[in-house]
Coordinates of C-alpha atoms in Angstrom, one line a residue:
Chain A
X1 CA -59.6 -72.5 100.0
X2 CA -57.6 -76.1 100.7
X3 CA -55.1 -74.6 97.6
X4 CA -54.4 -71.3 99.8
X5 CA -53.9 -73.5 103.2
X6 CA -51.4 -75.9 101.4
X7 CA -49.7 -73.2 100.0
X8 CA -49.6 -71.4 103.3
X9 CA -48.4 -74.7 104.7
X10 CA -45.8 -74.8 102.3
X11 CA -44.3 -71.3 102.9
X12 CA -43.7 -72.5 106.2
X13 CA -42.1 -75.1 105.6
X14 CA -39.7 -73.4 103.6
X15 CA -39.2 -70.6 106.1
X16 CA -38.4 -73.4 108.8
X17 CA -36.1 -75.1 106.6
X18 CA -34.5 -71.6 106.3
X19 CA -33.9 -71.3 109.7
X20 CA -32.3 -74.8 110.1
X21 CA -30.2 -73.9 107.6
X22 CA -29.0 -70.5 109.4
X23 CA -28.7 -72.4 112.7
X24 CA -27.1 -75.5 111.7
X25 CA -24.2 -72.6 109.7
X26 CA -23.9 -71.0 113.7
X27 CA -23.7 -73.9 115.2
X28 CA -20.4 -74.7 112.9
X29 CA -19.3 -71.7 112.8
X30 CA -19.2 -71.6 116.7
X31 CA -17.6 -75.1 116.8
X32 CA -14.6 -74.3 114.6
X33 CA -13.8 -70.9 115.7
X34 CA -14.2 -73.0 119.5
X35 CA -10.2 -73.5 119.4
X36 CA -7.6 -73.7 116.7
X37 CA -7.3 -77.8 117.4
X38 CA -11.2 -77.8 115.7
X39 CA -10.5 -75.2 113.2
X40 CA -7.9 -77.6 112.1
X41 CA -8.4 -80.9 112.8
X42 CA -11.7 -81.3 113.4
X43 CA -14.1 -78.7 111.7
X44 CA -13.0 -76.3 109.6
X45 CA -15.0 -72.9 109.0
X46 CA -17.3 -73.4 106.0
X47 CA -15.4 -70.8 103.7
X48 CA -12.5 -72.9 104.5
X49 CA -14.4 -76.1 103.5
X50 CA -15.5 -74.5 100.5
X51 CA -12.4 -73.1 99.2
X52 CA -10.9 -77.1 99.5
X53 CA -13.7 -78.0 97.4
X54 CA -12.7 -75.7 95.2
X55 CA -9.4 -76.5 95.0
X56 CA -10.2 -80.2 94.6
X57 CA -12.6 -79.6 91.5
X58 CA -10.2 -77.5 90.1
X59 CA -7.4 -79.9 90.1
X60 CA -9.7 -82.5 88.7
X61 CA -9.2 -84.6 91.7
X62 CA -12.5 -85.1 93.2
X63 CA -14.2 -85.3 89.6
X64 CA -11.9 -88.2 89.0
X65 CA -12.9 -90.0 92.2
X66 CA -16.7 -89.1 91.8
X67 CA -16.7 -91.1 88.2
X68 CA -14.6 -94.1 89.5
X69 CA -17.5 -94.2 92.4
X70 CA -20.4 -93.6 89.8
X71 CA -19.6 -96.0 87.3
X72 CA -18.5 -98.7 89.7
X73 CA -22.1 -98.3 91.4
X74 CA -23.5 -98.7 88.3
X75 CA -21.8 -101.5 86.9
X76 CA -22.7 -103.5 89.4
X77 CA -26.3 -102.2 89.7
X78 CA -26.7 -103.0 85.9
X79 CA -25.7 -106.8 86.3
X80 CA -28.0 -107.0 89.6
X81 CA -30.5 -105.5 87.5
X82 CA -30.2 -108.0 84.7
X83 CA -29.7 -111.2 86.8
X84 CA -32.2 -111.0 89.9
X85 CA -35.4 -109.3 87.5
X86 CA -35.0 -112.5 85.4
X87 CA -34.6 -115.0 88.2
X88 CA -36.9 -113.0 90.6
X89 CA -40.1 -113.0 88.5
X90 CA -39.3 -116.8 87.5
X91 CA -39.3 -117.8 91.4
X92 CA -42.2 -115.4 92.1
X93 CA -44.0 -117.4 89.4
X94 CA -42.8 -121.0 88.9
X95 CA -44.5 -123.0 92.6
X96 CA -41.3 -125.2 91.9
X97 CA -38.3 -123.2 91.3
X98 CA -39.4 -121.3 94.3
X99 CA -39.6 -123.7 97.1
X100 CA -36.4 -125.1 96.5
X101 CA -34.6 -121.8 96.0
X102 CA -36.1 -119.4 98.9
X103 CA -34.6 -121.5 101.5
X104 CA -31.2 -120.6 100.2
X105 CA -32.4 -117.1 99.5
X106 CA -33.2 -116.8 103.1
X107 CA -29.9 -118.3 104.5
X108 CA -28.0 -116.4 102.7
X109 CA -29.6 -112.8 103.0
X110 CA -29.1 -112.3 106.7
X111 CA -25.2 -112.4 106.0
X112 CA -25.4 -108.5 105.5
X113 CA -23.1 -107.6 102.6
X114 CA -20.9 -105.4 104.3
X115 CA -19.6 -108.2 106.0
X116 CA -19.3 -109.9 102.5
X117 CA -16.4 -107.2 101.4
X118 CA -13.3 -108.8 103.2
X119 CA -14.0 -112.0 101.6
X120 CA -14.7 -110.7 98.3
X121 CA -11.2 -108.5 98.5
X122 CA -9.6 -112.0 98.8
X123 CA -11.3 -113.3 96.2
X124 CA -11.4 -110.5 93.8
X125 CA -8.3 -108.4 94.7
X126 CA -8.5 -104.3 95.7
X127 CA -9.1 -103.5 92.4
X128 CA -13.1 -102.7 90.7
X129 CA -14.0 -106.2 90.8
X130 CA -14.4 -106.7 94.2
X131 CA -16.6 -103.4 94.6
X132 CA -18.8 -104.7 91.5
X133 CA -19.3 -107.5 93.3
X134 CA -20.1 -106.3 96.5
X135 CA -22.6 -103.8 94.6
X136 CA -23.9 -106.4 92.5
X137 CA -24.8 -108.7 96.2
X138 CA -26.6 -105.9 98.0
X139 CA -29.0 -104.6 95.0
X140 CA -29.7 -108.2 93.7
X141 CA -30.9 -109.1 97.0
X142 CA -32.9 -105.8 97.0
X143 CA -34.3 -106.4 93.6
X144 CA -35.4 -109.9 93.8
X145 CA -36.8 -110.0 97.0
X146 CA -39.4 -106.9 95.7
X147 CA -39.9 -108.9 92.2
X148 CA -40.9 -112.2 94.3
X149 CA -42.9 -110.1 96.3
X150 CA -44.4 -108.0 93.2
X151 CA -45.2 -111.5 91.6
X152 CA -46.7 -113.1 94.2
X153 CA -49.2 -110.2 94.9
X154 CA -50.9 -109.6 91.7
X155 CA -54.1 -109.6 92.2
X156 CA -55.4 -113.2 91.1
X157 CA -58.8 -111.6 89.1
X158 CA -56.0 -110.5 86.6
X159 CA -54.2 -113.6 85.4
X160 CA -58.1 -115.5 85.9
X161 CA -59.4 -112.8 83.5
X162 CA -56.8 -113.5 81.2
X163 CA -56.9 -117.3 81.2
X164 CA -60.5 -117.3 81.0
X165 CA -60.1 -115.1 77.7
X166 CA -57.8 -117.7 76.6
X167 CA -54.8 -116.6 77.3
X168 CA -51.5 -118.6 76.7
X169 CA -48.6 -119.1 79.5
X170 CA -46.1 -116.8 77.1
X171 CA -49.0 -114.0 76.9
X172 CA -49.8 -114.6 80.3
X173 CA -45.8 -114.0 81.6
X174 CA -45.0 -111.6 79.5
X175 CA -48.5 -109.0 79.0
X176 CA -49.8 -109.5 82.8
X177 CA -47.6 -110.7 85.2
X178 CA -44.1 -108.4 83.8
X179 CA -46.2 -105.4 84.0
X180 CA -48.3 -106.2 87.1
X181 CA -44.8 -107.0 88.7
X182 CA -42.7 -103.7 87.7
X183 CA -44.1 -101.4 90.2
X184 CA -42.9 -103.2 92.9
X185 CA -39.4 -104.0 90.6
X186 CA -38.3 -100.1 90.6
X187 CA -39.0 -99.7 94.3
X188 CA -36.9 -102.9 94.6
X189 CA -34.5 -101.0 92.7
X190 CA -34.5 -97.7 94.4
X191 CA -34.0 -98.8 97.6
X192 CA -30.8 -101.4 96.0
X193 CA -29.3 -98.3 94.5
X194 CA -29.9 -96.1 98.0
X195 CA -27.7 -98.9 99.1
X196 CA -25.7 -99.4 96.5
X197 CA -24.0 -95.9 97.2
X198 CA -23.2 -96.6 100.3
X199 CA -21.8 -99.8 100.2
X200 CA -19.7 -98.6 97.6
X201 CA -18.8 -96.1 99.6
X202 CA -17.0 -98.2 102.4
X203 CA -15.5 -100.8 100.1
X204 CA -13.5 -97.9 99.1
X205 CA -13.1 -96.8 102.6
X206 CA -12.0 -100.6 103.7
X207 CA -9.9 -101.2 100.2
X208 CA -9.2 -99.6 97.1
X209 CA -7.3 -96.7 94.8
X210 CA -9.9 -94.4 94.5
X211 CA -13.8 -93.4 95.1
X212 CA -15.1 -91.3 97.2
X213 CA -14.7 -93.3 100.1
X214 CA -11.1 -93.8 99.4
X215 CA -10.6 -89.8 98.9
X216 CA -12.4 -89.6 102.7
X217 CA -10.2 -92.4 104.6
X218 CA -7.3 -91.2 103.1
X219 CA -8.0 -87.6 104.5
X220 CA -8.7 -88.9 108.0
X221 CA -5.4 -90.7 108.3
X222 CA -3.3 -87.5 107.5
X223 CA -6.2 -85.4 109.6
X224 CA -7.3 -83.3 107.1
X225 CA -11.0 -82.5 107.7
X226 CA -11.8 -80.5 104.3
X227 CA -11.7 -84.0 102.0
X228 CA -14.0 -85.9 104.8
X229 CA -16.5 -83.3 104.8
X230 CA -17.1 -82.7 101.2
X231 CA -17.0 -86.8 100.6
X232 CA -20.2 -86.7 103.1
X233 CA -22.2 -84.1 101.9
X234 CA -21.4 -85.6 98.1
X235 CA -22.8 -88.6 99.1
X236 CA -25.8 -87.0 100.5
X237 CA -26.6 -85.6 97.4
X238 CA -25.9 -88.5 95.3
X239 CA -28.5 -89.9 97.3
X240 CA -31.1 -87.4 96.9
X241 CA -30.6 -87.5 93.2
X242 CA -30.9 -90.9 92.4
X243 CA -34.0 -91.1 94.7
X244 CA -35.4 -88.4 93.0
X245 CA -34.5 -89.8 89.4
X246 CA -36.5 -93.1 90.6
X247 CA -39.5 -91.3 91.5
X248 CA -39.9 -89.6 88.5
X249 CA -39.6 -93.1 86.8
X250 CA -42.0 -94.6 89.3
X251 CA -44.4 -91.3 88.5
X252 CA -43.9 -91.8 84.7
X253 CA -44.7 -95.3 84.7
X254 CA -47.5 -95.2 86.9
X255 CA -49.4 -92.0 84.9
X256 CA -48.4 -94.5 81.6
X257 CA -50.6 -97.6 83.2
X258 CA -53.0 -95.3 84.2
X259 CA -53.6 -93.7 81.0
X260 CA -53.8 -97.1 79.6
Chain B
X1 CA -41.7 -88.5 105.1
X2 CA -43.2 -90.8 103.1
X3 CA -40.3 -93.6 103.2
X4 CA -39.5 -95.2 105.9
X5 CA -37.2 -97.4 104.4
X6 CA -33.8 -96.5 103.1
X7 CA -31.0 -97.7 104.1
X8 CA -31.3 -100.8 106.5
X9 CA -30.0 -104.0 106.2
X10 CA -32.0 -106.1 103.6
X11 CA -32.1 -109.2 106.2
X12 CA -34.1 -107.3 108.7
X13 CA -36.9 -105.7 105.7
X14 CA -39.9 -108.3 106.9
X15 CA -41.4 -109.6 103.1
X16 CA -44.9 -111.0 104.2
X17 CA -45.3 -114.3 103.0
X18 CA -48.9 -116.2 101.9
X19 CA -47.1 -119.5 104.2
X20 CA -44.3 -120.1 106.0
X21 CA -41.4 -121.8 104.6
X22 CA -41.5 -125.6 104.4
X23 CA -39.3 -126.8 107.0
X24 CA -38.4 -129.8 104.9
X25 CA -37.3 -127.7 101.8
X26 CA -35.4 -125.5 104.6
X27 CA -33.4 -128.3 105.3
X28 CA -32.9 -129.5 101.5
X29 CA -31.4 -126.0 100.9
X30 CA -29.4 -125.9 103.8
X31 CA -28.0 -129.4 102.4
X32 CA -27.3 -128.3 98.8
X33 CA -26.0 -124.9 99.9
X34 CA -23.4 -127.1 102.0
X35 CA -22.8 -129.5 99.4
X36 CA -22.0 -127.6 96.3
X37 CA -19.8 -125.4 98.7
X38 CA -17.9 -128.5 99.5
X39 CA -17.8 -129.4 96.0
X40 CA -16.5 -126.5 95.1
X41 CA -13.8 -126.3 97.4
X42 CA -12.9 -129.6 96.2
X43 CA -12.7 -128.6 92.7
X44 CA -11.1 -125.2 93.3
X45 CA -8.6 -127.4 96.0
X46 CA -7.3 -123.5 97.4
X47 CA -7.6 -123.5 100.4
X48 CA -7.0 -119.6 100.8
X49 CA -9.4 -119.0 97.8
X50 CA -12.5 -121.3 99.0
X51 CA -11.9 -123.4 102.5
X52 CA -14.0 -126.5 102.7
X53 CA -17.5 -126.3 105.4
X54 CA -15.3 -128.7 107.7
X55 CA -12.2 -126.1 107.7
X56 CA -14.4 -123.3 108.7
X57 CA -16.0 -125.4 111.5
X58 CA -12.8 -126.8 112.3
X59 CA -11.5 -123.3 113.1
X60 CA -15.0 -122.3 114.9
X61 CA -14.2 -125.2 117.1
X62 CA -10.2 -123.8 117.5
X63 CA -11.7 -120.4 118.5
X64 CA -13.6 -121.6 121.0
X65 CA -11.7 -123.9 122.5
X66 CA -8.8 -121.1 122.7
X67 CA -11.4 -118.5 123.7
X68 CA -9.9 -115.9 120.8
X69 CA -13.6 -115.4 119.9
X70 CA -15.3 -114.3 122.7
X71 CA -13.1 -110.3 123.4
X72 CA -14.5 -109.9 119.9
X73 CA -18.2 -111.1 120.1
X74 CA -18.2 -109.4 123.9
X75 CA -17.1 -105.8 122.2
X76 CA -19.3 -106.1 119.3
X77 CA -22.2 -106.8 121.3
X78 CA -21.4 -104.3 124.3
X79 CA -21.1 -101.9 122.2
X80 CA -24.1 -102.4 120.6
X81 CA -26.2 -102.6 123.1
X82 CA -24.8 -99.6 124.9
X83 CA -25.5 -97.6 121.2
X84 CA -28.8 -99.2 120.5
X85 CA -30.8 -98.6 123.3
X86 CA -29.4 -94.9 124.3
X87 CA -30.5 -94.0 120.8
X88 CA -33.6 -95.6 120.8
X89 CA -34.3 -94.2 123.8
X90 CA -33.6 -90.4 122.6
X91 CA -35.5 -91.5 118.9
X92 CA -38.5 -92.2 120.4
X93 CA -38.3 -89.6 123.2
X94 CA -38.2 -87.0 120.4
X95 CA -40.6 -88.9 117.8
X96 CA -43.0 -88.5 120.6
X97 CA -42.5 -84.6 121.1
X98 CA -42.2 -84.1 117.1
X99 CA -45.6 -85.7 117.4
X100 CA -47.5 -83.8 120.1
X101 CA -46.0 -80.3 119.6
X102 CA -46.5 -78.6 116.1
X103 CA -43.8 -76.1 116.8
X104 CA -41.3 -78.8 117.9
X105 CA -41.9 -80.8 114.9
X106 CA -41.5 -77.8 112.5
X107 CA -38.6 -76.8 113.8
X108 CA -36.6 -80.7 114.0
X109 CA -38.2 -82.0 110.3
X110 CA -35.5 -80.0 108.0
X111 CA -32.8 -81.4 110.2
X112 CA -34.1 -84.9 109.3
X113 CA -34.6 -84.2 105.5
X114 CA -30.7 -82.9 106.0
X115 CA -29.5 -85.6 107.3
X116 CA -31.4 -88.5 106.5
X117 CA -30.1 -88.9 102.9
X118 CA -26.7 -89.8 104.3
X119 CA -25.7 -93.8 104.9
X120 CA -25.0 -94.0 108.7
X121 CA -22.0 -95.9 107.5
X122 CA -20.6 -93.4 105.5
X123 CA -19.7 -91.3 108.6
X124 CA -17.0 -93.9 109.6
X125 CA -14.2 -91.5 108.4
X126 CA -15.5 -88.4 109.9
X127 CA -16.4 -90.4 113.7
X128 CA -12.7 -91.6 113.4
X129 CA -11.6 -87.7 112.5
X130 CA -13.7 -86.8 115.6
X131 CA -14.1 -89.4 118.1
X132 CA -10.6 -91.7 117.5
X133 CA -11.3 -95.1 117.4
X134 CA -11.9 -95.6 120.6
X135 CA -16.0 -97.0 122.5
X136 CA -17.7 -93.5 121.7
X137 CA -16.8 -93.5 117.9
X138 CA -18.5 -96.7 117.8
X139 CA -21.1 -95.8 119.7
X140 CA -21.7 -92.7 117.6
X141 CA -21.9 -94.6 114.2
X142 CA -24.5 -96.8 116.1
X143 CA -26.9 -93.9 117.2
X144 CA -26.6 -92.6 114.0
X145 CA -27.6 -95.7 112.3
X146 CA -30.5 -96.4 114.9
X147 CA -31.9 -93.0 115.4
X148 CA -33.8 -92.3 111.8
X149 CA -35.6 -95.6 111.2
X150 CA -37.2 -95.4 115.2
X151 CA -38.1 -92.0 115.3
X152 CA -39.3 -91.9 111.5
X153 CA -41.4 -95.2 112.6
X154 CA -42.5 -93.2 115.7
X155 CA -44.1 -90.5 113.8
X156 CA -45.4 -92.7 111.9
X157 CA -47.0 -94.7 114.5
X158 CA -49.1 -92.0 116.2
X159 CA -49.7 -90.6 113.2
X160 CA -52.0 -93.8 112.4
X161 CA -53.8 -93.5 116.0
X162 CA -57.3 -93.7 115.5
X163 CA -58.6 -90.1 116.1
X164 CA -61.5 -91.6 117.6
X165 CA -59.4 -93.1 120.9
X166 CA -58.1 -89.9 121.6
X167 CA -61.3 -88.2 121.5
X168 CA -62.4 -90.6 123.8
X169 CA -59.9 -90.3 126.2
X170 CA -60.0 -86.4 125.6
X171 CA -64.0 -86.3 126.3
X172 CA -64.0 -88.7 129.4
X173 CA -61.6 -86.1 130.9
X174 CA -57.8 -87.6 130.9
X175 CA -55.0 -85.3 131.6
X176 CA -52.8 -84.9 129.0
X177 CA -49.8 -87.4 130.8
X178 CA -52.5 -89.6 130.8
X179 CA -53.1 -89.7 127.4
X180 CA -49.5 -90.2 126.2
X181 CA -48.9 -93.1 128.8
X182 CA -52.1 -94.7 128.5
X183 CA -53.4 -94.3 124.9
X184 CA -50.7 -92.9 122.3
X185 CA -48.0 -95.2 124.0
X186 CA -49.5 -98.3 123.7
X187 CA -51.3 -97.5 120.4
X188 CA -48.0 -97.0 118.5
X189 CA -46.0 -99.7 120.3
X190 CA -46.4 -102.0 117.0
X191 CA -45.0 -98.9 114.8
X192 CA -42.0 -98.3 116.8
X193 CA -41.5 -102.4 117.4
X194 CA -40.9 -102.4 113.6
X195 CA -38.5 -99.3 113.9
X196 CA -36.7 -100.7 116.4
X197 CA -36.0 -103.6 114.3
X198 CA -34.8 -101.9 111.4
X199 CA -32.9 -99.8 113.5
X200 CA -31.0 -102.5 114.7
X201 CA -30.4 -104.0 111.4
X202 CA -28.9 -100.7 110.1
X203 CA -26.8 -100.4 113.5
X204 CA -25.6 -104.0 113.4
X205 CA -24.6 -103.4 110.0
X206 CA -22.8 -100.4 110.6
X207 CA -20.9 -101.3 113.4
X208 CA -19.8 -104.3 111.6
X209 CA -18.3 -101.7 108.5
X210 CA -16.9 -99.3 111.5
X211 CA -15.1 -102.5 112.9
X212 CA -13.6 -102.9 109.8
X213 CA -12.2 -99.7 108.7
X214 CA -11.1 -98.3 112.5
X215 CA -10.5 -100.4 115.6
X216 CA -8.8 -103.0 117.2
X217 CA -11.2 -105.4 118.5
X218 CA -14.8 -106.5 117.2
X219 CA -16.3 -109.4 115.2
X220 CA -15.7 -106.5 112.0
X221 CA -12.3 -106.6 112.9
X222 CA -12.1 -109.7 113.8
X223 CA -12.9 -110.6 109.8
X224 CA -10.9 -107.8 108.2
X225 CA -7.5 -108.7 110.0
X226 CA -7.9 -112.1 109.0
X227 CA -8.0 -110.7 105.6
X228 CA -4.8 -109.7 105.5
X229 CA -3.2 -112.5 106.6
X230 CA -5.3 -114.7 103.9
X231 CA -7.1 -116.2 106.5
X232 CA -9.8 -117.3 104.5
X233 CA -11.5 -119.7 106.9
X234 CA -12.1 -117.1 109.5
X235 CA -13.4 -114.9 107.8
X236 CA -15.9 -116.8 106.8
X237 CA -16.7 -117.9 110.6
X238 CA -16.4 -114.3 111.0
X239 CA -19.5 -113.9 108.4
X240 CA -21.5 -116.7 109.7
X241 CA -21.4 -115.6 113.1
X242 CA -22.3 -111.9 112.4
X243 CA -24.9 -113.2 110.0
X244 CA -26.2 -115.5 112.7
X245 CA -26.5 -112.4 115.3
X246 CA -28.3 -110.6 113.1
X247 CA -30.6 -113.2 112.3
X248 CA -31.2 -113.8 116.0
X249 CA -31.7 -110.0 116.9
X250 CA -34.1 -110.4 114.0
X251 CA -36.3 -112.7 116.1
X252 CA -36.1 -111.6 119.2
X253 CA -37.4 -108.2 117.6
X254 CA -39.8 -110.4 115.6
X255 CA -41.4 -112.3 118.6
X256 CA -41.8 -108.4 120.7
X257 CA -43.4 -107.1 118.2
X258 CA -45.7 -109.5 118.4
X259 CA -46.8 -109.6 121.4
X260 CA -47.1 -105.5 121.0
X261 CA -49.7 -106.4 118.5
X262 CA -51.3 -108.5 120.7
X263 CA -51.3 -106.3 123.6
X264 CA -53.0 -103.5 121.5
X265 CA -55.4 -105.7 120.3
X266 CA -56.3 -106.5 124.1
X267 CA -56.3 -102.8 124.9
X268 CA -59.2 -102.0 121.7
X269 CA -61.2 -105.2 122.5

């Protein structure tokens, strides 16, 4: 009986999501056919938006600038990755290390990195290093802050369990506390590579050769809508995708403990 | 709608710590963060690479003194207001409705799912297409940014009503107004206190990114120009002072919500 309801629900759902689709295609269609200045400049027809993208995949254009995006976000993601998990589950564990360096953890993270990109142009020039490093900021802040966090909150019966069995501080770091910790590591790290896609996405937009973000900006200052529109939606669905590739992870990992 | 959280700021995510921070190790880090970035600027000796602390304050003082710094911090902050709270306004208005009316709510979630997945700061190029770079663009970027985390936190909020209070209300014969005013409102004042904060995070961040890419005035502005002329000390006032903003917003937003806690907590007692 509950199946049939959630199925029911689900059916309607998808019919509703139907119809937002349908209205959402009127309601551009309406707006670009409103005057030729919108059918041109501002929003064109979908067909027309379609056949750019078209056009752009077939010159090899877009694919180019999705891979520069790609591999710069993960670049930096990679070095975030394997400098804040280290240093993150050291401060979440060591009393010590962590009093002296939260303060200047928590100076430093309202300064949101966006507003870290014209600094790091000067500093590392238009070309990939200055969007590694922007990347690199935003997801290590993301990722440590969760593996603190994920440290601090195991649940104490664990690592007194352990010690009592006569445990010793290498077994203890690496067979309770990594693994109690990761959970709350790959949300750390979903969430900094949510980010990470955008930011990367207006470094290109403020300064650079290519990207996404470039392809968009440089499409707006010669008014041509096509490029703009297909960058956004791109980006939408990078989004979804990595989100969804981290859940399945998260899902995976958590069925593996559980198993355990 | 599981996640709330997705693309705001990390400064405004609120970590919830065993004990506050020592205010004497807050001061030794301030003091070593300073120190090794005078050091550095000694050893680096560029001053268009690395300024020294005294430079940057040095030109903080200039600003002021001149009065170049406040067109910028006035338009940032105008403009944020103005987007903030006509958004959060319309964001809770509709989290609200999504909340009491089944229909409503089926009909507005897949234009959430749609759109959500999108950075509000990746529509900077298509509000300057649209809008020019002009107070609305600005102001459009800002709604965008603010609008998903309040009304997500919204729902969210009467969601987590205790059925109970309602019934309550419902049994001891309250008119529907009544309810929403007197019950739902209050009950999931915390919820949206939290959504307004991440709200503003995302919007301040935004607007700072919008500044940069499109318009001619604006602490984001204010930064990226002085990028081009190598003006390395400024823009790292530039960053202090946004960060600084943000921090205080953070606060302010910290304190209300508070108190909303508080004031609920009167209300059940």
């Amino acid at each position: 009986m509950k199946n049939s309801v959630s199925h029911f629900k689900n059916h309607r759902r998808k019919l509703f999501f139907l119809i937002d689709i349908i209205i959402l295609l009127i309601l551009w269609t309406i707006v670009s056919f409103s005057s030729e200045v919108a059918y041109n400049y501002i929003l064109p027809p979908i067909n027309v938006v379609f056949g750019d993208f078209v056009k752009l995949i077939a010159d090899g254009v877009l694919v180019q600038h999705i891979t520069s995006s790609v591999l710069r976000t993960l670049l930096g993601f990679f070095l975030a990755v394997i400098t804040a998990v280290p240093v993150g589950l050291l401060l979440g564990w060591s009393e010590r290390f962590y009093s002296i360096f939260e303060p200047i953890i928590e100076i430093l993270r309202p300064i949101s990195p966006i507003a870290w990109i014209p600094l790091s142009i000067l500093w590392f020039g238009i070309g990939e290093n200055s969007k590694i490093f922007i990347i690199w900021l935003l997801a290590f802040f993301f990722i440590i802050m969760n593996a603190i966090h994920g440290v601090k909150n195991i649940n104490p019966n664990l690592i007194d369990a352990a010690r009592t069995l006569g445990a010793s501080k290498k077994f203890l770091f690496f067979k309770v506390i990594m693994p109690a910790a990761f959970p709350n590591i790959l949300i750390g790290m979903r969430l900094g590579m949510g980010v990470s896609i955008g930011a990367v996405v207006i470094a290109e937009m403020i300064a650079a050769k290519s990207g996404i973000g470039f392809m968009m900006e440089r499409a707006r200052t010669v008014i041509d809508p096509s490029p703009v529109i297909i960058g956004l939606v791109l980006i939408g669905l990078l989004g979804i995708l990595t989100n969804l590739c981290f859940v399945k992870i998260e899902n995976f990992m958590m069925k593996h403990r559980v198993s355990k | 709608m599981e996640e709330i959280r997705y693309f705001e700021d990390i400064s405004f995510i609120d970590f919830p710590k065993k004990k506050a921070i020592n205010k004497v190790f807050f001061l030794i880090g301030f003091f070593i963060l300073l120190v090794s970035w005078f050091l550095l600027s000694e050893i680096i000796n560029n001053k268009t690479f690395l300024p020294s602390p005294f430079a940057v304050v040095k030109v903080l003082v200039s600003y002021i003194i001149t009065g170049k710094i406040f067109p910028h911090l006035w338009d940032s902050l105008l403009r944020i207001f103005v987007g903030f709270s006509l958004a959060s306004l319309v964001a809770v208005g509709i989290g609200l409705l999504m909340s009491l009316s089944k229909i409503f709510n089926d009909i507005c979630e897949p234009f959430i799912e749609l759109f959500r997945p999108i950075p509000p700061y990746c529509y900077i190029s298509v509000t300057l297409l649209w809008f020019g770079m002009g107070f609305t663009g600005k102001i459009f970027i800002i709604y965008i940014a603010t609008f998903f985390p309040v009304l997500l936190n919204t729902i969210l909020g009467v969601k987590e009503i205790d059925g109970k209070l309602l019934e309550a209300a419902q049994t001891l014969g309250a008119k529907k107004n009544f309810i929403v005013r007197k019950v739902i409102l209050p009950s999931s004042l915390p919820s949206i206190m939290t959504g307004l904060r991440l709200g503003f995070g995302t919007a301040w961040l935004s607007l700072v990114a919008a500044e940069m890419v499109g318009a001619s005035s604006g602490l984001g502005f204010l930064i990226s120009d002085a990028r081009e002329f190598v003006e390395t000390d400024v823009v790292i006032m530039g960053m202090i002072i946004i960060g600084l903003i943000g921090y205080a917003f953070s606060v302010v937003f910290d304190k209300l919500s508070h108190l909303a806690f508080q004031h609920r907590r009167k209300l059940q007692n």
